[in-house]
Amino acid sequence: MISRTTSEQISEPAIPYTLHWRSRIYALIGLSGLLVVVIIFATTLGSVHIPFATCFQVLFSPLPFLHITPPCWQTLDAATLHTIILDIRLPRVLLAGLVGAALGVAGATYQGLFRNPLADPYLLGVASGAGLGATVAFLIPFTISWMSFGAVPLFAFAGAVGAVAVVYSLARVGRTLPATTLILAGVALGSFFSSITSYLMTICGEELHGIVFWLMGGLSLTRWSEVLTVFPCVLVGTVIIYLHGRPLNVMQLDEEQAQQLGINVERVKLILLGAASLITAAAVCFTGLIGFVGIIVPHAVRLIWGPDYRFLLPLSTLVGAIFLIVADTLAHTIIPPTEIPVGVITAFCGAPFFLYLLRKRQGFAFF
Amino acid sequence: MIELKDVSLGYNRRAVLSHISLKAAPGEMLGLIGPNGSGKSTLIRGMTRIIGLFSGHILVNGRDLEDMEREELARIVATVPQSAALPGAFTAFEVVLMGRTPHLGFLRYEGRKDLDIAWQAMEATQTEYLAERRVGELSGGERQRIVIARALTQQPKVILLDEPTTYLDINHQVEALDLVRKLCLEQSLTVVVALHDLNLAAQYCDRLVMLNEGRVFTEGGPMEVLTAVNIKEVYGAEISILHHPVNGLPVALVTAGESR
């Protein structure tokens, strides 16, 4: 807090800005470190508990130049450990991280674009579109596959992207894209798709179980091919979003002021909606509809580190990744061998934490 | 320098303003006056390309507005909107610093120079003490001064103000307009200000443009424009015009109905 500045300080302006930057940069570095630790820790847990140090060695043994000998542990030889950790556990942990990161950054982007604290990555029909796509895929009587993926992720992705495209074209007024129309179109189309999904579920018979579990979201049986498909989509989308941190800050004023400050608001909206929807679609098409991450993570980050989108976006990515890895690890370890849907965990753990933050910072302006 | 040539504009194909021509030169404060709905705010929104023109041209430093990128325009023209919405969670300094946006391009972050410019703007508006406060906690007058500071941070040649005194106490009204007037003279800024208060308009503006029903009713110096006849015609109000005891400029006085 600075007091009224005296004239001597003018040549050396008492600018508080850099200080905020420093704490946020420390947070970025700290959370990146924490993410690595959480990834390693998550690979230790499962039907066999493997010590942290052993996991560390196994995870880093394939890297060149480090010359780590693949270790053995108890009755497990190096090859078995390699299979358990690198082929079974690591893909699941990494996909959880990627999906959490995608939902976190997409949620922050949507909230910023709409200046609305209730916006989340599923606002524009991505979820209901993906849900409908996946349901249809469960019901088609023949099999389709592309690049080792079955029909479900393909249809879910197509449904998600298709829903956003329809919402976008419905909401467009001339050359502008009013936020209110967009939200209303998203809600309306979402309900429409959900009603079709519900109808299909009532007539689907034995496929119901699979559909319900898909809709609740989960990460079991993740393979490397899925991680390697989601990763480029999330990477490209996230980089595009990061580049728009400052325009997104200015757009928090309102669209008119942002335009008067030189921002091409319609272009920024289009790019960010496209990028955020793409990464959300890529995230949900393999894992189903994992709720709550995209709405809670950006809020928690905003409450702790402030509203500057240049930091809010990367911090939401990291916190989203950490949060979903932890939630997924809990989902399959607390009552083995039963696997709880990860969406149950995200809501059950996330909501109280969020309410705690909300109470602690009462009177805090969100936007 | 900003010049409007036979401009018509409005919303949804309905013209709010037709055939407006006016000109404001560097170092000059041009006041837009007129009753509610006469199109003062619409004209200012047209001058920043928030709404497009139906016909005519707006020239900024001799260049047509339509040929300029938004960013380029924002380096020349800054706007102080009427009751600007500000994101409450940002600090006042962060909001002022947003004025550097058109100068920064896509990838550059604010450097020392930008921070200094923002800080000087806060000094000019006497808002340094607010720097660390979140704008959601500020009063209407403080927010207005922050928005003026942000406009100065753009280092513009032209400043457009849409009723900048609406939410201010009389002392802050005078402070804000004194500041704008001083900057106008010192930095040879072109200032166009829409004002509600005829007396403030008379005191601060070199020339006044009186709008009525979407057209220029009359324009000229305060003495020529602010006459009892014009005000009766445009506002439909019975007022008396006196002369200011210090500088002789016109003063509009109302008279209560029963004593007329």
XYZ file of C-alpha atoms in Angstrom, chain A residues 20 23-24 27 31 296-307 312 315 319 353 356-357 360-361 364 366, chain B residues 134:
28
model
C 2.609 -8.118 -7.834
C 4.732 -12.941 -6.384
C 2.805 -14.224 -9.388
C 3.618 -18.829 -7.956
C 3.192 -24.592 -9.128
C -13.764 -23.516 -9.785
C -10.104 -23.431 -10.768
C -10.104 -19.951 -12.392
C -12.038 -18.544 -9.435
C -9.659 -19.979 -6.894
C -6.703 -18.613 -8.868
C -8.376 -15.220 -9.186
C -9.073 -15.062 -5.469
C -5.494 -15.872 -4.574
C -3.401 -14.192 -7.278
C -5.649 -11.488 -8.683
C -7.448 -10.887 -11.967
C -4.558 -16.006 -14.427
C -1.887 -20.294 -13.265
C -3.837 -25.511 -10.912
C -12.654 -25.429 -0.780
C -14.004 -21.525 2.094
C -12.211 -19.120 -0.249
C -12.528 -15.806 3.587
C -12.543 -13.084 0.973
C -14.084 -9.320 -2.854
C -14.643 -10.988 -8.764
C -9.060 -1.962 -6.276
